[in-house]
Amino acid sequence: MINELLPPKRILMGPGPSDVHPHVLKAMSTPLVGHLDPAFLTIMDETMELLRQVYQTKNKATMAMSGTGSAGMETVFANLLEPGDQALIGVNGLFGQRMADVAERCGAKVIQVQAPWGEIIQPQQIKEVLSQHKQIKLVAIVHAETSTGVCQPLREISSIAHDHGALFVCDMVTSLGGCPTEIDSIGVDAAYSGTQKCLSAPPGLSPVTFGSRALEAMDKRNTKVQSWYLDLSMIQAYWSEASERFYHHTAPITMIYSLREALRLIADEGIDHVHARHALYGGALQAGLEAMGLKLLVEPAHRLPQLTCVYIPEGVDDLAVRQRLLHKYSLEIGGGLGVFKGKVWRIGLMGYNARQENVTYLLAALEDVLREENGRIQEGAALAAAGQWLKKEAACR
Ligand SMILES: *Cc1c(COP(=O)(O)O)cnc(C)c1O
């Protein structure tokens, strides 16, 4: 006999998935309708409208791909690149590396512009490469690099790319719903995201948005998009606002319910308020960690509020701490990736979790576990520092 499914109740404060909002879970237990039911088509229209609001764009081609964030990555590169095209990719972490890999698999000639993990890509680096290679079709960069906690400034790189006639593409998997994405204002031509980071829905959908320049580039293709499943021209016929919609593949109905509810909650709170809430509690968490005597990876000007990388203190066992947090507090944080494996922890404060109680819980639990694991830390200072930070912020508002 196998018992009824009863997973443990965790608090997910790693790099994603993050905790799902209870209203989203509730929406997911509502009845299924057919994927061409008029009621469902209305739900899709509403989802698209909400997605535009949260992405901060008027792009008509804004929809959810079936699959996780990486499916969105594949969608963008498979639709915009043809074999032989040149693409410039900024690589300062794991997800930049993945973009380069995906673009190469599309047959593109990839030129990487690198920065050390934990630092931003400098606009000047992009400018130099673009002036040496006149044929570059697309410049891609990760907005919120979840492997390091770096927030990449986009505006200057966007105008440099456009000055050279290239498309500007962004990975917004961890930024959407956590910090401003400003697609139209910055001039991002195509972007993709995921549902399980700051949107507080489960993994399974990848919201994408394509602007007019990107759609033009797709119209000018000489070859078919290699992937049938991710060919945007066909997906668009299903997600369009036209009365006649064509079956492409069966939409994951329940996941679209979850996305609609997650976006509705964000729109209801107000997108600016949601961003400010992340900045507020992310800052409080970081102040608390530093007061504990821990060192943060990223310099203050480029820190993401929703994902913080903190160095593991000398002599402390990475896995022992994370296991103890999980067993004693049912609290999940992430380990380091790539060059930072075993060197940092990654702490997420995403979406629904960007709240006072999560800040307090994490700081208290981590302090307790570090004490048990003989980490040399400043005891009893973290919560006061987080409180001080919030008080100071409140006074500025
Ligand atoms: C999580 C993540 C991805 C990949 O998304 P999956 O949902 O794991 O496929 C891509 N880019 C960034 C920046 C991410 O944080």
XYZ file of C-alpha atoms and ligand atoms in Angstrom:
412
model
C 0.000 0.000 0.000
C 1.207 3.478 -0.849
C -0.249 6.169 1.370
C -2.071 9.251 0.190
C 0.363 11.960 -0.902
C 1.300 14.234 1.968
C 4.465 16.228 1.240
C 6.150 18.013 4.145
C 5.252 21.667 4.599
C 8.409 23.606 3.761
C 9.341 27.251 3.704
C 11.039 27.726 0.351
C 13.652 30.463 0.603
C 16.134 29.231 -1.958
C 16.580 30.436 -5.552
C 13.225 28.964 -6.619
C 10.787 27.378 -6.495
C 9.468 29.766 -3.866
C 6.340 29.264 -1.791
C 3.112 29.332 -3.740
C 0.570 31.925 -2.619
C -2.405 30.200 -0.905
C -4.848 31.863 -3.320
C -2.884 30.386 -6.204
C -3.116 26.907 -4.697
C -6.840 27.440 -4.302
C -7.222 28.507 -7.943
C -5.446 25.298 -8.962
C -8.050 23.126 -7.288
C -10.932 24.602 -9.336
C -12.555 22.467 -12.066
C -10.947 21.839 -15.416
C -12.525 23.253 -18.586
C -11.562 22.427 -22.166
C -8.650 24.308 -23.706
C -10.966 25.783 -26.376
C -13.931 26.413 -24.048
C -15.054 30.051 -24.417
C -14.661 30.416 -20.655
C -11.045 29.342 -20.945
C -10.366 31.692 -23.859
C -11.558 34.547 -21.642
C -9.196 33.347 -18.910
C -6.353 33.404 -21.442
C -7.220 36.950 -22.541
C -7.218 38.062 -18.917
C -3.909 36.312 -18.323
C -2.336 38.104 -21.297
C -3.637 41.474 -20.126
C -2.299 40.885 -16.610
C 1.034 39.699 -17.997
C 1.406 42.935 -19.944
C 0.793 44.906 -16.762
C 3.332 42.952 -14.757
C 5.939 42.974 -17.556
C 5.235 46.723 -17.973
C 4.618 46.481 -21.704
C 1.969 47.022 -24.366
C 3.388 44.199 -26.506
C 0.517 42.243 -28.022
C 2.746 39.171 -28.279
C 2.835 38.518 -24.538
C 1.858 34.998 -23.543
C 2.807 31.956 -21.503
C 4.829 29.142 -23.047
C 4.197 25.627 -21.724
C 7.313 24.644 -19.827
C 9.623 26.125 -17.211
C 11.817 29.215 -17.564
C 14.304 27.354 -19.740
C 11.512 26.705 -22.277
C 11.117 30.489 -22.500
C 14.856 30.772 -23.089
C 14.632 28.213 -25.916
C 11.592 30.019 -27.343
C 13.367 33.360 -27.585
C 16.549 32.019 -29.171
C 14.862 29.443 -31.440
C 12.507 32.061 -32.878
C 14.992 34.920 -33.228
C 18.104 33.073 -34.403
C 18.754 31.155 -37.590
C 21.790 29.010 -38.357
C 24.739 31.277 -39.096
C 23.396 34.319 -37.214
C 25.700 36.047 -34.753
C 24.625 36.559 -31.143
C 26.389 38.426 -28.363
C 25.697 36.952 -24.933
C 26.668 38.459 -21.592
C 28.001 35.730 -19.295
C 28.536 36.499 -15.605
C 26.848 33.469 -14.092
C 25.228 30.127 -14.758
C 22.204 31.421 -16.644
C 24.310 33.491 -19.025
C 26.219 30.285 -19.762
C 22.956 28.482 -20.424
C 21.839 31.218 -22.857
C 25.106 30.835 -24.778
C 24.593 27.071 -24.934
C 21.001 27.404 -26.147
C 21.910 30.020 -28.780
C 24.711 27.774 -30.062
C 22.305 24.858 -30.363
C 20.151 27.113 -32.587
C 23.118 27.214 -34.965
C 24.176 30.731 -34.050
C 27.755 31.909 -33.811
C 27.954 33.032 -30.199
C 30.330 35.700 -28.967
C 30.517 35.788 -25.190
C 31.174 38.940 -23.205
C 32.230 37.840 -19.755
C 32.451 39.362 -16.301
C 33.467 37.637 -13.059
C 30.575 35.886 -11.306
C 29.093 38.342 -8.818
C 29.779 41.415 -10.973
C 27.772 43.144 -13.698
C 28.573 43.211 -17.408
C 29.868 46.698 -18.288
C 28.094 48.454 -21.175
C 31.509 49.396 -22.560
C 32.372 45.705 -23.038
C 29.243 45.246 -25.178
C 30.005 48.391 -27.156
C 33.515 47.233 -28.026
C 32.394 43.875 -29.339
C 29.543 45.387 -31.338
C 31.879 47.846 -33.035
C 34.185 44.979 -34.087
C 31.382 42.682 -35.312
C 28.885 44.556 -37.464
C 26.692 41.546 -38.187
C 25.527 40.803 -34.653
C 21.773 40.222 -34.739
C 21.023 39.986 -31.064
C 22.442 41.010 -27.691
C 21.255 38.937 -24.729
C 21.791 39.451 -21.028
C 20.458 38.119 -17.719
C 18.576 40.784 -15.759
C 18.544 39.002 -12.390
C 21.357 36.423 -12.278
C 20.044 33.874 -9.783
C 23.394 32.093 -9.516
C 24.998 35.200 -7.949
C 22.315 37.707 -6.909
C 23.454 40.387 -9.355
C 20.964 42.887 -10.761
C 22.191 43.884 -14.220
C 21.445 47.488 -15.307
C 19.795 47.294 -18.735
C 19.092 50.758 -20.079
C 22.515 51.664 -21.441
C 23.085 48.237 -22.999
C 19.675 48.453 -24.649
C 20.534 51.696 -26.416
C 23.985 50.436 -27.412
C 22.428 47.314 -28.946
C 19.855 49.354 -30.854
C 22.480 51.849 -32.075
C 24.150 48.873 -33.741
C 20.917 47.550 -35.186
C 20.818 44.519 -32.892
C 17.860 43.138 -30.953
C 18.006 43.344 -27.159
C 16.943 40.192 -25.304
C 16.683 39.701 -21.532
C 16.356 36.745 -19.182
C 13.794 37.987 -16.663
C 13.099 34.696 -14.910
C 13.936 36.025 -11.444
C 13.209 39.699 -12.059
C 9.562 39.519 -13.188
C 7.410 40.429 -10.200
C 10.455 41.142 -8.025
C 11.918 44.321 -9.501
C 10.941 46.651 -12.355
C 11.242 45.030 -15.814
C 10.051 48.089 -17.818
C 10.069 46.286 -21.174
C 8.756 49.252 -23.188
C 10.557 52.017 -21.375
C 13.936 50.236 -21.624
C 13.293 48.936 -25.133
C 13.659 45.218 -24.470
C 12.755 43.445 -27.719
C 12.119 40.008 -26.232
C 12.117 38.577 -22.723
C 11.141 35.403 -20.919
C 10.398 34.489 -17.322
C 9.170 31.647 -15.122
C 6.277 31.153 -12.743
C 8.116 29.728 -9.722
C 10.317 32.656 -8.722
C 8.758 36.028 -7.863
C 5.305 35.206 -9.239
C 4.711 32.662 -6.426
C 3.119 30.037 -8.648
C 4.480 26.513 -9.217
C 7.057 25.808 -11.936
C 5.497 24.974 -15.301
C 4.919 28.077 -17.409
C 7.242 30.567 -19.013
C 5.742 33.988 -19.735
C 7.356 35.580 -22.802
C 6.970 38.955 -24.467
C 8.025 39.972 -27.986
C 8.047 43.547 -29.309
C 7.625 44.758 -32.883
C 11.327 44.598 -33.829
C 11.502 40.990 -32.686
C 8.345 40.078 -34.603
C 9.798 41.706 -37.740
C 12.959 39.649 -37.380
C 10.802 36.530 -37.144
C 8.892 37.528 -40.292
C 12.171 37.841 -42.174
C 13.327 34.319 -41.380
C 14.507 32.175 -44.284
C 14.188 28.906 -42.377
C 11.418 27.361 -40.287
C 11.858 27.527 -36.523
C 13.565 24.242 -35.711
C 11.254 23.494 -32.748
C 7.646 22.735 -33.648
C 6.534 22.986 -30.012
C 8.066 26.413 -29.416
C 7.351 28.032 -32.800
C 5.877 31.346 -31.732
C 4.030 32.023 -34.982
C 1.829 28.987 -34.283
C 1.574 29.578 -30.521
C 0.406 33.115 -31.243
C -2.516 31.808 -33.273
C -3.752 30.114 -30.119
C -3.025 32.986 -27.728
C -4.342 35.668 -30.102
C -7.362 37.780 -29.297
C -9.011 36.710 -32.557
C -12.326 34.915 -32.300
C -10.973 31.891 -34.145
C -8.168 30.223 -32.260
C -6.283 27.256 -33.507
C -5.428 24.188 -31.536
C -1.666 23.824 -31.292
C -1.078 21.765 -28.171
C -3.321 21.237 -25.152
C -2.708 24.193 -22.863
C -1.819 23.217 -19.278
C -5.139 24.573 -18.043
C -4.459 24.337 -14.315
C -1.098 26.066 -14.662
C -2.763 28.921 -16.533
C -5.288 29.221 -13.706
C -2.350 29.495 -11.335
C -0.608 32.144 -13.413
C -3.775 34.203 -13.795
C -4.323 34.205 -10.035
C -0.660 34.966 -9.276
C -0.714 37.928 -11.670
C -4.070 39.106 -10.395
C -2.660 39.249 -6.867
C 0.273 41.353 -8.075
C -1.945 43.732 -10.062
C -4.288 43.991 -7.096
C -1.472 44.938 -4.723
C -0.055 47.316 -7.337
C 3.078 46.507 -9.294
C 5.061 49.412 -7.808
C 4.089 48.348 -4.322
C 5.189 44.784 -5.043
C 8.613 45.989 -6.211
C 8.943 48.279 -3.186
C 8.013 45.411 -0.860
C 10.796 43.274 -2.306
C 13.295 46.130 -1.929
C 12.162 46.768 1.648
C 12.334 43.234 3.018
C 15.281 42.213 0.856
C 17.207 45.130 2.333
C 16.158 44.134 5.854
C 17.341 40.568 5.316
C 20.689 41.764 3.964
C 21.142 44.166 6.890
C 20.431 41.287 9.273
C 22.903 38.934 7.587
C 25.649 41.557 7.678
C 24.957 42.324 11.340
C 25.450 38.616 12.029
C 28.961 39.099 10.671
C 28.337 37.381 7.338
C 29.694 38.769 4.065
C 27.522 39.291 1.001
C 28.840 38.455 -2.453
C 27.520 41.397 -4.451
C 28.378 45.058 -3.899
C 25.412 47.097 -2.578
C 24.672 48.977 -5.831
C 23.997 45.766 -7.792
C 22.293 43.567 -5.198
C 18.988 41.964 -5.982
C 16.515 42.218 -3.111
C 14.844 38.925 -4.067
C 18.002 36.767 -4.115
C 20.936 37.232 -1.776
C 24.243 35.385 -2.031
C 26.051 35.176 1.292
C 29.511 33.659 1.868
C 29.596 30.544 4.024
C 31.678 31.426 7.107
C 35.110 29.853 7.513
C 35.072 26.309 8.917
C 31.316 25.816 8.517
C 30.023 22.838 6.559
C 27.729 23.929 3.718
C 25.572 20.824 3.551
C 25.343 20.312 7.332
C 23.840 23.782 7.752
C 21.364 23.410 4.922
C 20.286 19.974 6.140
C 19.848 21.203 9.683
C 17.757 24.143 8.455
C 15.588 21.713 6.540
C 15.174 19.180 9.339
C 14.907 21.509 12.294
C 13.048 24.409 10.680
C 11.609 22.916 7.468
C 13.406 25.824 5.798
C 15.062 25.479 2.404
C 17.866 27.738 1.192
C 20.058 27.161 -1.864
C 23.682 26.158 -2.202
C 26.164 27.826 -4.524
C 26.496 27.011 -8.220
C 29.533 26.776 -10.484
C 32.515 28.684 -9.111
C 30.588 29.342 -5.887
C 29.673 25.729 -5.130
C 30.341 25.162 -1.423
C 31.298 28.844 -1.008
C 27.971 30.670 -0.773
C 24.356 30.180 0.145
C 21.588 31.626 -1.959
C 18.659 33.011 -0.016
C 15.475 33.906 -1.836
C 12.841 36.350 -0.684
C 10.546 36.079 -3.642
C 6.956 37.131 -4.247
C 4.660 36.019 -1.446
C 7.718 35.322 0.740
C 8.956 38.919 0.666
C 7.414 39.605 4.069
C 8.459 40.455 7.612
C 7.778 37.006 9.020
C 10.075 35.313 6.483
C 12.892 37.763 7.237
C 12.594 37.139 10.957
C 12.274 33.383 10.578
C 15.297 33.052 8.329
C 17.567 35.255 10.423
C 16.605 33.508 13.651
C 16.848 29.986 12.212
C 20.163 30.620 10.455
C 21.689 32.147 13.574
C 20.585 29.174 15.664
C 21.929 26.626 13.184
C 25.220 28.470 12.661
C 25.746 28.493 16.419
C 25.150 24.747 16.516
C 27.569 24.259 13.621
C 30.276 26.303 15.382
C 30.145 29.219 12.982
C 31.780 32.308 14.419
C 29.007 34.868 14.206
C 27.814 37.945 16.004
C 24.952 36.620 18.125
C 21.760 38.532 18.831
C 22.394 41.402 16.400
C 20.575 40.336 13.230
C 16.949 40.984 14.130
C 17.732 44.359 15.626
C 19.646 45.372 12.482
C 16.804 44.251 10.218
C 14.371 46.223 12.374
C 16.611 49.287 12.274
C 16.766 49.081 8.511
C 12.985 48.898 8.187
C 12.561 51.817 10.556
C 15.023 53.923 8.576
C 13.288 53.049 5.310
C 9.864 53.879 6.733
C 11.150 57.299 7.764
C 12.345 57.997 4.175
C 9.013 57.143 2.595
C 15.456 29.629 -12.723
C 16.106 30.364 -13.834
C 16.115 29.911 -15.157
C 15.607 28.559 -15.556
O 14.307 28.362 -15.255
P 13.730 26.874 -15.048
O 12.343 27.178 -14.609
O 14.567 26.224 -14.012
O 13.788 26.191 -16.360
C 16.681 30.713 -16.133
N 17.221 31.897 -15.827
C 17.265 32.362 -14.566
C 17.871 33.685 -14.295
C 16.708 31.611 -13.532
O 16.745 32.075 -12.273
